[in-house]
mmCIF file of C-alpha atoms and ligand atoms in Angstrom:
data_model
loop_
_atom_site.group_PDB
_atom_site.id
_atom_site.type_symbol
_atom_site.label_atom_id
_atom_site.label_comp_id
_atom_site.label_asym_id
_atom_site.label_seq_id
_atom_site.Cartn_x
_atom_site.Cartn_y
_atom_site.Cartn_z
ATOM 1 C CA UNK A 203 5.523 40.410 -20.205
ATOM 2 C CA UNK A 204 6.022 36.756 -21.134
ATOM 3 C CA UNK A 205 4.527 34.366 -18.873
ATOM 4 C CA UNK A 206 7.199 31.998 -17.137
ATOM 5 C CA UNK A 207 7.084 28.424 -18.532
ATOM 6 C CA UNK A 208 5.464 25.864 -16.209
ATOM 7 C CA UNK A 209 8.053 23.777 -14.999
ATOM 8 C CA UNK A 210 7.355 19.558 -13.527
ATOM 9 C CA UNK A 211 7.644 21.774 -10.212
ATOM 10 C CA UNK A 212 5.527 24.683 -10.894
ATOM 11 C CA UNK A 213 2.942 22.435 -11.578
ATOM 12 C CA UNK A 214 3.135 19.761 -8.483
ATOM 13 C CA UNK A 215 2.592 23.234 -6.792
ATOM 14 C CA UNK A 216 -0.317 24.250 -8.761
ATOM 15 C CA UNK A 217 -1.904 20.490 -8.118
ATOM 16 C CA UNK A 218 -1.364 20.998 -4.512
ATOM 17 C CA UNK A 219 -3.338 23.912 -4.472
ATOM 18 C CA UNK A 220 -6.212 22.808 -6.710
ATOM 19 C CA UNK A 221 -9.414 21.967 -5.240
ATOM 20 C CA UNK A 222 -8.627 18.120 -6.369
ATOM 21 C CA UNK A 223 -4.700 17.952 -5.676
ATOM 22 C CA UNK A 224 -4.206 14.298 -7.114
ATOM 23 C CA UNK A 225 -2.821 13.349 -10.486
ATOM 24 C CA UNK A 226 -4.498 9.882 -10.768
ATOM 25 C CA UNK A 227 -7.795 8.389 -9.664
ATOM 26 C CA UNK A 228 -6.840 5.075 -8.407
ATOM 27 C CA UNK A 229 -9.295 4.114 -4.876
ATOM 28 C CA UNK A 230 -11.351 5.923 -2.550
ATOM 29 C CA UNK A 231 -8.586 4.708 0.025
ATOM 30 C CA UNK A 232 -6.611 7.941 0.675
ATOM 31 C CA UNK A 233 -9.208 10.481 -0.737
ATOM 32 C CA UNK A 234 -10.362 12.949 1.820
ATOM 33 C CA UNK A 235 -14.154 13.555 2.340
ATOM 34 C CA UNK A 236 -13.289 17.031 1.032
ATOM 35 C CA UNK A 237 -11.947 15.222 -1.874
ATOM 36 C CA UNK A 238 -15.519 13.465 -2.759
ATOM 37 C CA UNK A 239 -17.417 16.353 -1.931
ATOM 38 C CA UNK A 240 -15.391 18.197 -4.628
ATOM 39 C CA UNK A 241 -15.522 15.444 -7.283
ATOM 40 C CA UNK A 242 -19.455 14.990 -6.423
ATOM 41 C CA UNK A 243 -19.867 19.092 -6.583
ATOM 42 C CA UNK A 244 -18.268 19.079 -9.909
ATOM 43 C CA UNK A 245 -20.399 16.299 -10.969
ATOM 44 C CA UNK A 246 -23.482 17.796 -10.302
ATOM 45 C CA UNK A 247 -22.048 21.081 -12.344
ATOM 46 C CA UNK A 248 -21.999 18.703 -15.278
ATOM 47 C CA UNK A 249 -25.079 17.220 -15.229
ATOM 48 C CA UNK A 250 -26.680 20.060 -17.130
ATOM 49 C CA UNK A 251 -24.449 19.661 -20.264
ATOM 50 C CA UNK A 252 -26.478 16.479 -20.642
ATOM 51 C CA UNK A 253 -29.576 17.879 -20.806
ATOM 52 C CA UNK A 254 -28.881 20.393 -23.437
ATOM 53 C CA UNK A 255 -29.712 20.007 -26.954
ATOM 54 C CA UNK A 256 -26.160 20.296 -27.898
ATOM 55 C CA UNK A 257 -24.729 17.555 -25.746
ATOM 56 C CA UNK A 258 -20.999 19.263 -25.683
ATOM 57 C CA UNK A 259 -18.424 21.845 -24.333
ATOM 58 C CA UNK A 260 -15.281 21.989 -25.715
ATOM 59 C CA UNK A 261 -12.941 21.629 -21.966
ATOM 60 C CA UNK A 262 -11.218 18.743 -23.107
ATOM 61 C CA UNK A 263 -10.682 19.622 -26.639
ATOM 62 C CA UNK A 264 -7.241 18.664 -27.722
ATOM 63 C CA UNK A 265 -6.759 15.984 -24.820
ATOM 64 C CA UNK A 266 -6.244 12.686 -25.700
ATOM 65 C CA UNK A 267 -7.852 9.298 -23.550
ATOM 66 C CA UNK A 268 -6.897 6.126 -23.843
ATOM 67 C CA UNK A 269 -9.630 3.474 -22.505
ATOM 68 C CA UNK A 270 -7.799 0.529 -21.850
ATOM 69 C CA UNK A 271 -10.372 -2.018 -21.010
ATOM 70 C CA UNK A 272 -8.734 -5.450 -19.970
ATOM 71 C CA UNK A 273 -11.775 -7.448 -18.433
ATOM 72 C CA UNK A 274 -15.500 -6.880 -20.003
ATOM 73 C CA UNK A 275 -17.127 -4.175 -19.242
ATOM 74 C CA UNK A 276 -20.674 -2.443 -20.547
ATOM 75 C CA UNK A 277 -21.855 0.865 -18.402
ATOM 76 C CA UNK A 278 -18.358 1.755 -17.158
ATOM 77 C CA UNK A 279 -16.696 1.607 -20.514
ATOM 78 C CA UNK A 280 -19.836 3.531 -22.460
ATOM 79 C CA UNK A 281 -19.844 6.074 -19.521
ATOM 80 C CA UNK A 282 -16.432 7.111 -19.749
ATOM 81 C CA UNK A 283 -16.436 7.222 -23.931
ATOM 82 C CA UNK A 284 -19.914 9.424 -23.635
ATOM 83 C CA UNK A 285 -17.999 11.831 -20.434
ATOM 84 C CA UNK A 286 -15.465 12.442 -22.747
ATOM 85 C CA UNK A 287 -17.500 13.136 -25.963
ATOM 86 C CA UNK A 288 -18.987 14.947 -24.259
ATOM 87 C CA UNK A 289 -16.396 17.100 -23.118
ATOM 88 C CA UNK A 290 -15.004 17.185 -26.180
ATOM 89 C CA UNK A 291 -11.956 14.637 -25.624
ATOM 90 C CA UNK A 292 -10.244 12.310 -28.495
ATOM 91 C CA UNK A 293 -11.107 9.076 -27.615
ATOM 92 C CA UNK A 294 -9.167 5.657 -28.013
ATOM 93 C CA UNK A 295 -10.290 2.459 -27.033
ATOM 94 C CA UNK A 296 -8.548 -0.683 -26.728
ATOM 95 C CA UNK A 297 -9.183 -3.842 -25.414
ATOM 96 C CA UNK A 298 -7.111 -7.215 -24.962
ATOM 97 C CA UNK A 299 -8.797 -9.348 -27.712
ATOM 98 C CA UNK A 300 -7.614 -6.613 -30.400
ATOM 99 C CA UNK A 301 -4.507 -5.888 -28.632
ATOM 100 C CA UNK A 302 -0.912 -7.347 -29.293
ATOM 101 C CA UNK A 303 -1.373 -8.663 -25.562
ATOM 102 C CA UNK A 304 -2.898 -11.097 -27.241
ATOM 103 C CA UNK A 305 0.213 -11.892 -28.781
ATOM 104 C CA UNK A 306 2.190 -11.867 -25.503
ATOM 105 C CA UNK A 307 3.002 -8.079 -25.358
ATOM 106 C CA UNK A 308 3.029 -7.473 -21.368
ATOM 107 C CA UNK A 309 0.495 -4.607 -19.563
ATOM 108 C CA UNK A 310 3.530 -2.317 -19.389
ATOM 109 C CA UNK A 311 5.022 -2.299 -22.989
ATOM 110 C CA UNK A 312 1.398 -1.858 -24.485
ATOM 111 C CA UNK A 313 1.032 1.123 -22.389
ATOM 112 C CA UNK A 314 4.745 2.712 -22.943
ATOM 113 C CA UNK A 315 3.778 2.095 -26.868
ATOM 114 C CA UNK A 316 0.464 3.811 -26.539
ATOM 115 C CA UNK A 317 2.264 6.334 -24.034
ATOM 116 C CA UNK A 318 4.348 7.290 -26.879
ATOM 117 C CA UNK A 319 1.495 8.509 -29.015
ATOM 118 C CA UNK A 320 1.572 11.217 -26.065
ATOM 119 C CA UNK A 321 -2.290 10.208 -24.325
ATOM 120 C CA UNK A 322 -3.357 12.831 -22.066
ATOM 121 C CA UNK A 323 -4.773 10.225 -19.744
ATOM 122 C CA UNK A 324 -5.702 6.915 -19.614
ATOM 123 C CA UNK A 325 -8.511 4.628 -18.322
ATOM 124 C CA UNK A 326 -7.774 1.320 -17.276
ATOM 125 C CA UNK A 327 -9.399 -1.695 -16.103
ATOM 126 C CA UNK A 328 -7.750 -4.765 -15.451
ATOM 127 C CA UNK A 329 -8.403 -8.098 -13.666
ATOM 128 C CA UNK A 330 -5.423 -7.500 -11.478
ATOM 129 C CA UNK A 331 -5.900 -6.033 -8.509
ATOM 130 C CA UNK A 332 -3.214 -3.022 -7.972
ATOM 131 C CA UNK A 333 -2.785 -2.650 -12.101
ATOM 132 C CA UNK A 334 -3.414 0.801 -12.478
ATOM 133 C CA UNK A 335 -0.921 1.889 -8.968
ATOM 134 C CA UNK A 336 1.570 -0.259 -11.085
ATOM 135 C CA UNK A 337 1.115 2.096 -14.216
ATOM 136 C CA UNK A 338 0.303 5.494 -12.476
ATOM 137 C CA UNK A 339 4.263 4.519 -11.417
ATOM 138 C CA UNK A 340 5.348 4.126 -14.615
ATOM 139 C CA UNK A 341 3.789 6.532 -17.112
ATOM 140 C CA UNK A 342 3.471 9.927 -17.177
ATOM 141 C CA UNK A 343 0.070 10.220 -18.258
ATOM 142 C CA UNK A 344 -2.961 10.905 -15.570
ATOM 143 C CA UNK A 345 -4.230 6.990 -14.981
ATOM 144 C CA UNK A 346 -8.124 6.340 -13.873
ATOM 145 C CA UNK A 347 -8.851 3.325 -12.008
ATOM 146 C CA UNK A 348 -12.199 1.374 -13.857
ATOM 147 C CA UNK A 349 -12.031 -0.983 -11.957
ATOM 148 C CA UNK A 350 -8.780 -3.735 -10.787
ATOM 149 C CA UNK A 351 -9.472 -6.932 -9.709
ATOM 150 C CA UNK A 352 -11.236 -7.272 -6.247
ATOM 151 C CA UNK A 353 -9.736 -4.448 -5.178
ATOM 152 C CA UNK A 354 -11.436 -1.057 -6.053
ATOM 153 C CA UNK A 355 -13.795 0.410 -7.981
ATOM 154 C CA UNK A 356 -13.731 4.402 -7.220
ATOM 155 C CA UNK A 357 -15.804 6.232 -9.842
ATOM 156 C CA UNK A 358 -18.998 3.068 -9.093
ATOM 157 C CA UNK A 359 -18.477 4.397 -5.482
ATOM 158 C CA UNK A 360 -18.738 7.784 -6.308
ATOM 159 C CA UNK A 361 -21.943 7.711 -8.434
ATOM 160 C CA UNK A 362 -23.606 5.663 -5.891
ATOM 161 C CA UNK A 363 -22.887 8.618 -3.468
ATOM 162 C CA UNK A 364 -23.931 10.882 -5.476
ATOM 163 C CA UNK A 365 -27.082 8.639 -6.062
ATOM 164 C CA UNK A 366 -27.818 8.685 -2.363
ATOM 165 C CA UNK A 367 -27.121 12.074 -1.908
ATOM 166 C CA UNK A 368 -29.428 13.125 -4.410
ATOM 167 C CA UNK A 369 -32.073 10.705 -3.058
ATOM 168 C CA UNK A 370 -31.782 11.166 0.823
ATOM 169 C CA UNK A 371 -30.330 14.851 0.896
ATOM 170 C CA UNK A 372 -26.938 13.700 2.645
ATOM 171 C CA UNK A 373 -24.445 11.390 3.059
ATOM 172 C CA UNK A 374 -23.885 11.863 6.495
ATOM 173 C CA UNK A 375 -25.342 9.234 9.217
ATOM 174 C CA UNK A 376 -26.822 7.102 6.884
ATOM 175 C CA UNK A 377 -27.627 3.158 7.420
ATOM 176 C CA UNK A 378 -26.472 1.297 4.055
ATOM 177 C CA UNK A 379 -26.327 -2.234 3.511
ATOM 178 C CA UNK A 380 -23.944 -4.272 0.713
ATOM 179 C CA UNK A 381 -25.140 -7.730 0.300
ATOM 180 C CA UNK A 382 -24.062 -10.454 -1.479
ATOM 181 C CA UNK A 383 -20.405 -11.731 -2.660
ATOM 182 C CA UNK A 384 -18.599 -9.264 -0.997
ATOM 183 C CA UNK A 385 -15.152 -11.245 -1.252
ATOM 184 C CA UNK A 386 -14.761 -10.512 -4.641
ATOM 185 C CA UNK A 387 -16.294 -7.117 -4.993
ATOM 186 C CA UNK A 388 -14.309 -4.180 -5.504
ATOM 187 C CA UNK A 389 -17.871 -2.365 -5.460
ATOM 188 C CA UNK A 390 -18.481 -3.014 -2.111
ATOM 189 C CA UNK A 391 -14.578 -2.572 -0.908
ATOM 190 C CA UNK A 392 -14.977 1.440 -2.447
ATOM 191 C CA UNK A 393 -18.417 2.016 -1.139
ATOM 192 C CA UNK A 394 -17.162 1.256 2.543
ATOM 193 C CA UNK A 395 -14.213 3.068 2.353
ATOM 194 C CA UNK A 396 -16.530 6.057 1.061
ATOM 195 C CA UNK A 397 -19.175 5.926 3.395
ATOM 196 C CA UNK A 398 -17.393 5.775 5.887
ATOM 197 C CA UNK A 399 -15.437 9.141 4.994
ATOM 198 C CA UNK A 400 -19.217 10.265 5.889
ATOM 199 C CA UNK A 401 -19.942 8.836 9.229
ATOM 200 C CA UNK A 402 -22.613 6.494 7.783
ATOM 201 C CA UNK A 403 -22.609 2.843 9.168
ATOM 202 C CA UNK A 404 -22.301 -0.299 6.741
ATOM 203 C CA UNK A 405 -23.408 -3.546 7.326
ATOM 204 C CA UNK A 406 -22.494 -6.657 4.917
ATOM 205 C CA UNK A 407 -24.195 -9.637 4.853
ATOM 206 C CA UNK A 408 -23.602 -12.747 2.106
ATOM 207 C CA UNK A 409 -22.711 -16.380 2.471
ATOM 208 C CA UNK A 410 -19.884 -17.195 4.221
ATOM 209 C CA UNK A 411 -17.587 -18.446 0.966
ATOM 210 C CA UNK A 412 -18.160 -14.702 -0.034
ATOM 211 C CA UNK A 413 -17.407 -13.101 3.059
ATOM 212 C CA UNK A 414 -13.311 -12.192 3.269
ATOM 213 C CA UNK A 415 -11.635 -13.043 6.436
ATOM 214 C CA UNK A 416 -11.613 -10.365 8.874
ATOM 215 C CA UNK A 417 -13.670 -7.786 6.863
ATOM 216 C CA UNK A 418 -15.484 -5.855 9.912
ATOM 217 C CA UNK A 419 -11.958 -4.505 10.694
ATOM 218 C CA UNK A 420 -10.679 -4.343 7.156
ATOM 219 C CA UNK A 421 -13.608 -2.533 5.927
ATOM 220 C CA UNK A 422 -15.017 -0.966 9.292
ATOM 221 C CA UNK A 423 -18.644 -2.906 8.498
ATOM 222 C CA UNK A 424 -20.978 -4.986 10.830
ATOM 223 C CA UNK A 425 -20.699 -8.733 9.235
ATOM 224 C CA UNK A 426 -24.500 -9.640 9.533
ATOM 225 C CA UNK A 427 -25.797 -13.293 10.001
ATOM 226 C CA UNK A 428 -28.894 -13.077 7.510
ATOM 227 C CA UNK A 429 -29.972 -10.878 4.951
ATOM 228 C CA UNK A 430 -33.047 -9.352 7.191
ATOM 229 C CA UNK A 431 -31.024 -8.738 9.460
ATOM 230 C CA UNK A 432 -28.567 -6.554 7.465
ATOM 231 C CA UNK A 433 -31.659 -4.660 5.761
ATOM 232 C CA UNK A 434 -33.581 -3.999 8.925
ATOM 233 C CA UNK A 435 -33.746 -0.529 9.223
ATOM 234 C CA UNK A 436 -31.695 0.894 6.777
ATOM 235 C CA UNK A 437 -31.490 3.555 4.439
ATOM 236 C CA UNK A 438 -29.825 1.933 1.580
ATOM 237 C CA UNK A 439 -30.052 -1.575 -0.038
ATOM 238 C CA UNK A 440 -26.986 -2.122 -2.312
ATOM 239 C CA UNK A 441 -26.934 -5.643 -3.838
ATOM 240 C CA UNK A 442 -24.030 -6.977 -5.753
ATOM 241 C CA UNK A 443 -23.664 -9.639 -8.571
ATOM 242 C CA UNK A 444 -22.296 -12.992 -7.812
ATOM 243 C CA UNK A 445 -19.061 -12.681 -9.854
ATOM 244 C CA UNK A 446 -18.699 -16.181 -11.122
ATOM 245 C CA UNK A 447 -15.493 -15.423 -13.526
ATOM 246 C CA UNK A 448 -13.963 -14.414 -10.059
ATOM 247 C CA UNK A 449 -14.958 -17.853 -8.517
ATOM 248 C CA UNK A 450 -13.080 -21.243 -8.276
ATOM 249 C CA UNK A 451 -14.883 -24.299 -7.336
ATOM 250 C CA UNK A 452 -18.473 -23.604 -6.831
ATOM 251 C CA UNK A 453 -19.154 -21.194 -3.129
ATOM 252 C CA UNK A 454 -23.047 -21.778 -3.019
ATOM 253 C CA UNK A 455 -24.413 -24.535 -3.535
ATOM 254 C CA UNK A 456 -26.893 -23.452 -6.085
ATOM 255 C CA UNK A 457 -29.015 -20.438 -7.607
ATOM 256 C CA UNK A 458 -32.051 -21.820 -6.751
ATOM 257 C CA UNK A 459 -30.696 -21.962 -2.980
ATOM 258 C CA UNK A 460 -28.555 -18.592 -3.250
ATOM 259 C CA UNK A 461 -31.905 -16.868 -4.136
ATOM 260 C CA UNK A 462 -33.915 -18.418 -0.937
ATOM 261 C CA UNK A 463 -31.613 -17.000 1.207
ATOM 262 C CA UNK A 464 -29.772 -13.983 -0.651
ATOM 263 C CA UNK A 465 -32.133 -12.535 -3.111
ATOM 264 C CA UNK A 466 -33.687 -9.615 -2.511
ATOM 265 C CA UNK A 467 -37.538 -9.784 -2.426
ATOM 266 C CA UNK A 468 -40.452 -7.548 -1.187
ATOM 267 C CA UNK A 469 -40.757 -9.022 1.574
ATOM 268 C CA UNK A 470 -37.030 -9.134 2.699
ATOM 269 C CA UNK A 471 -37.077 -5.318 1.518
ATOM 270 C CA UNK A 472 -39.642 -4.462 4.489
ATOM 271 C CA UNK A 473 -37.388 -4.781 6.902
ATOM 272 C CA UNK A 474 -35.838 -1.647 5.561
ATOM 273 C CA UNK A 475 -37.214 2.244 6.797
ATOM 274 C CA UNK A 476 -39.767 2.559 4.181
ATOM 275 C CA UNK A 477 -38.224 5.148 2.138
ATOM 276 C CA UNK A 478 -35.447 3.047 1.579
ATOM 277 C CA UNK A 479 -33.739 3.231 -1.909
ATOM 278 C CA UNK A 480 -32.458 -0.079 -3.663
ATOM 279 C CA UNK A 481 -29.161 0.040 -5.688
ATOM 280 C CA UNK A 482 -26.656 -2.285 -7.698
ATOM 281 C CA UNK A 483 -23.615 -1.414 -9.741
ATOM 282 C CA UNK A 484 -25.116 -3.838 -12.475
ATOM 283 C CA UNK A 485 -25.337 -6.003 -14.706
ATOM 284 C CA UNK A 486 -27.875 -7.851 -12.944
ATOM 285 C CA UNK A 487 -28.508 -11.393 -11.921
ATOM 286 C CA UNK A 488 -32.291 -10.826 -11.941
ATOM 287 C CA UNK A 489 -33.998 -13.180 -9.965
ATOM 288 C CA UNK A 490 -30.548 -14.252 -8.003
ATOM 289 C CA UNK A 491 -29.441 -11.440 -6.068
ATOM 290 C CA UNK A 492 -32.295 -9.485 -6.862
ATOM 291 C CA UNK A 493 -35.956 -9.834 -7.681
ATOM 292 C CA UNK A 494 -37.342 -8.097 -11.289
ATOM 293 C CA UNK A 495 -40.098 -6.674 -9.502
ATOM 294 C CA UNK A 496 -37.463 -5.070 -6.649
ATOM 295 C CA UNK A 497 -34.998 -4.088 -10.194
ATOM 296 C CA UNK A 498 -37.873 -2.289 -11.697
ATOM 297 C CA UNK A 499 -39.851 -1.395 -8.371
ATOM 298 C CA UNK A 500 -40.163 2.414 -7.611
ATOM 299 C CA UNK A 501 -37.717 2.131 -4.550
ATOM 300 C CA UNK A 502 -35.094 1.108 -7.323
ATOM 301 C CA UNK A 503 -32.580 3.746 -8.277
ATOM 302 C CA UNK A 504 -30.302 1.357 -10.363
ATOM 303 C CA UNK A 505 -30.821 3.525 -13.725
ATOM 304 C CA UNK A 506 -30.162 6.635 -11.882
ATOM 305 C CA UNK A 507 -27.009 5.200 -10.923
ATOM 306 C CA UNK A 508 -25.822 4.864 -15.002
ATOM 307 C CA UNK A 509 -27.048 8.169 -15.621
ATOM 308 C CA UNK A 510 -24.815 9.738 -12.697
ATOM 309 C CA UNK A 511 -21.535 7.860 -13.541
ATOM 310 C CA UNK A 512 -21.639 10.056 -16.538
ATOM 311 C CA UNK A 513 -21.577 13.308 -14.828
ATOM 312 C CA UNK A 514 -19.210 11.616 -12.175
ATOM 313 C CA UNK A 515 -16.643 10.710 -15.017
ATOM 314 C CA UNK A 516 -16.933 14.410 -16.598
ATOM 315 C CA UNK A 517 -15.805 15.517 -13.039
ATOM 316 C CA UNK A 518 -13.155 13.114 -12.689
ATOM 317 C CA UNK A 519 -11.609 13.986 -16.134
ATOM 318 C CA UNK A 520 -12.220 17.674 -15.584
ATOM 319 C CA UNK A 521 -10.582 17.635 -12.563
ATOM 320 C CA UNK A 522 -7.487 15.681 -12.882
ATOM 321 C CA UNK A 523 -6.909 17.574 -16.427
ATOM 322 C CA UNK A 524 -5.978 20.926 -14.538
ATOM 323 C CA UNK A 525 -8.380 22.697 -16.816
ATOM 324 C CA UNK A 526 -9.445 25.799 -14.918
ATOM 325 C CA UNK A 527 -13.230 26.326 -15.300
ATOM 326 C CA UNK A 528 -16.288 24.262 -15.229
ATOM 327 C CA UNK A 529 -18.009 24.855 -18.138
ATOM 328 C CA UNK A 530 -21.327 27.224 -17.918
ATOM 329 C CA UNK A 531 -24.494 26.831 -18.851
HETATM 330 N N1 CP B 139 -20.838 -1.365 -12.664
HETATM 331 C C1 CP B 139 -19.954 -1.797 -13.596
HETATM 332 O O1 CP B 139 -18.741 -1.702 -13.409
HETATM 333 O O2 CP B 139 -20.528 -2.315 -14.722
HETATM 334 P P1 CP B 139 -19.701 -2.780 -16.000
HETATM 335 O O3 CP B 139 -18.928 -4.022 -15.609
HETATM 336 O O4 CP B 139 -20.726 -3.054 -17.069
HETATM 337 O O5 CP B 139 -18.768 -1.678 -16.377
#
């Protein structure tokens, strides 16, 4: 007998009954922690197809990504071009300098052109905050949020869960602190929203030019005075950059100063429990927000946080594709 052809309905009904029931990846706000825990299970399936000799399964094979990648970009944009290699997807990249944008072509007719070269999915960050709700409402294709303004960041939250799980064993009931600019981090904005999915308490601490207006309620965080203070104790140390191209007139009033009271050292790392693991999204302001010898110190977990956001972005793809198995081993 002939299977029945799947219909736009038949398969809203199939999504809904998937382990992952979304169509696009665009926050952590709205995901359930059943949600994560399937996108961070699925990661950790794929982690072994990195380790093999042969790099490569063929799940993706005849699905098409766009990365769109509006606003620079180093690990996110490498991390979701090796995910898909090795999953076996066709790649295409574009970025703005290459792009007609450059010539005045607007977000939403670059993507209906590319749309019409029938993408499976597509990958977009942009320097506008909401950009990729804006296009999940337009196109048809399954859109991944890499990042949009200050707003969110999901798969950087979702390796750095999976970075702490591996490392402490859980996410539950956990101590984490974000510190640094926190007003224009979408990094910190996703990690909150996560962790707190898990019952863990955050605590932010930063100057007060980088701290947004009313983020304890916003964000469900503890606004610390000091840096010590937000460390002492904790589980997790999670530093962020200072995002200058995000900046107006100056907010510190200089590195030198932003360091003294803001940079994490040895000594302000005591404070922590003293199995504490230190994490940032990158790239780095060494010797700003953080000191080389905490970077490359053996409570640093920064590089295992690269190597996980491939695994996380083989999930993510996997998942929202509707392909049926995870590939074995
Ligand atoms: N963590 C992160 O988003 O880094 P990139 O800007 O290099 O992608």
């Amino acid at each position: 007998m002939q299977a029945e052809p799947r219909t736009a309905e038949s398969r809203d009904d199939e999504r809904e009954r998937a382990p992952f029931p979304h169509k696009h990846l665009l926050g952590i706000e709205g995901l359930t922690r059943r949600h994560v825990e399937t996108i961070l299970d699925t990661a950790e399936a794929m982690r072994g197809i990195s380790d093999r000799r042969i790099k490569k399964v063929q799940t993706l094979r005849g699905r098409m990504v766009v990365n769109a990648f509006f606003e620079n970009s180093t690990r996110t944009r490498i991390s979701f071009e090796v995910a898909e290699k090795r999953l076996s997807a066709d790649s295409v990249n574009i970025q703005v300098s290459g792009s007609a944008m450059a010539k005045g072509e607007t977000l939403l007719d670059t993507l209906r052109n590319i749309e019409a070269m029938r993408p499976d999915m597509v990958v977009l960050r942009h320097w506008c905050s909401g950009a990729p709700h804006f296009l999940a409402h337009h196109l048809q294709s399954n859109v991944i949020n890499a990042g949009d303004g200050n707003h969110e960041h999901p798969t950087q939250a979702l390796l750095d869960a999976i970075t702490i799980r591996r490392a402490k064993g859980r996410l539950d009931g956990l101590d984490v602190a974000i510190c640094g600019d926190i007003a224009h981090s979408r990094v910190a904005r996703s990690n909150a929203h996560l962790l707190r999915l898990f019952g863990s308490r955050v605590r932010v601490s930063g100057p007060g030019t980088m701290m947004p207006r009313g983020a304890a309620e916003a964000l469900g965080v503890r606004v610390c005075r000091s840096l010590a203070e937000a460390v002492e104790g904790v589980d997790v140390v999670m530093m962020l950059r200072i995002q200058k191209e995000r900046m107006g007139a100056d907010m510190y009033p200089s590195d030198r100063e932003y360091a003294r009271q803001f940079g994490l050292t040895r000594e302000v790392l005591r404070h922590a429990k003293r199995d504490a693991i230190v994490m940032h999204p990158g790239p780095m302001n060494r010797g700003l927000e953080i000191a080389p010898d905490v970077a490359d110190g053996d409570r640093s977990v920064i590089l295992d946080q690269v190597e996980n956001g491939v695994a996380i972005r083989m999930a993510v793809l996997y998942l929202l594709s509707g392909a049926s198995e995870v590939p074995a081993e």
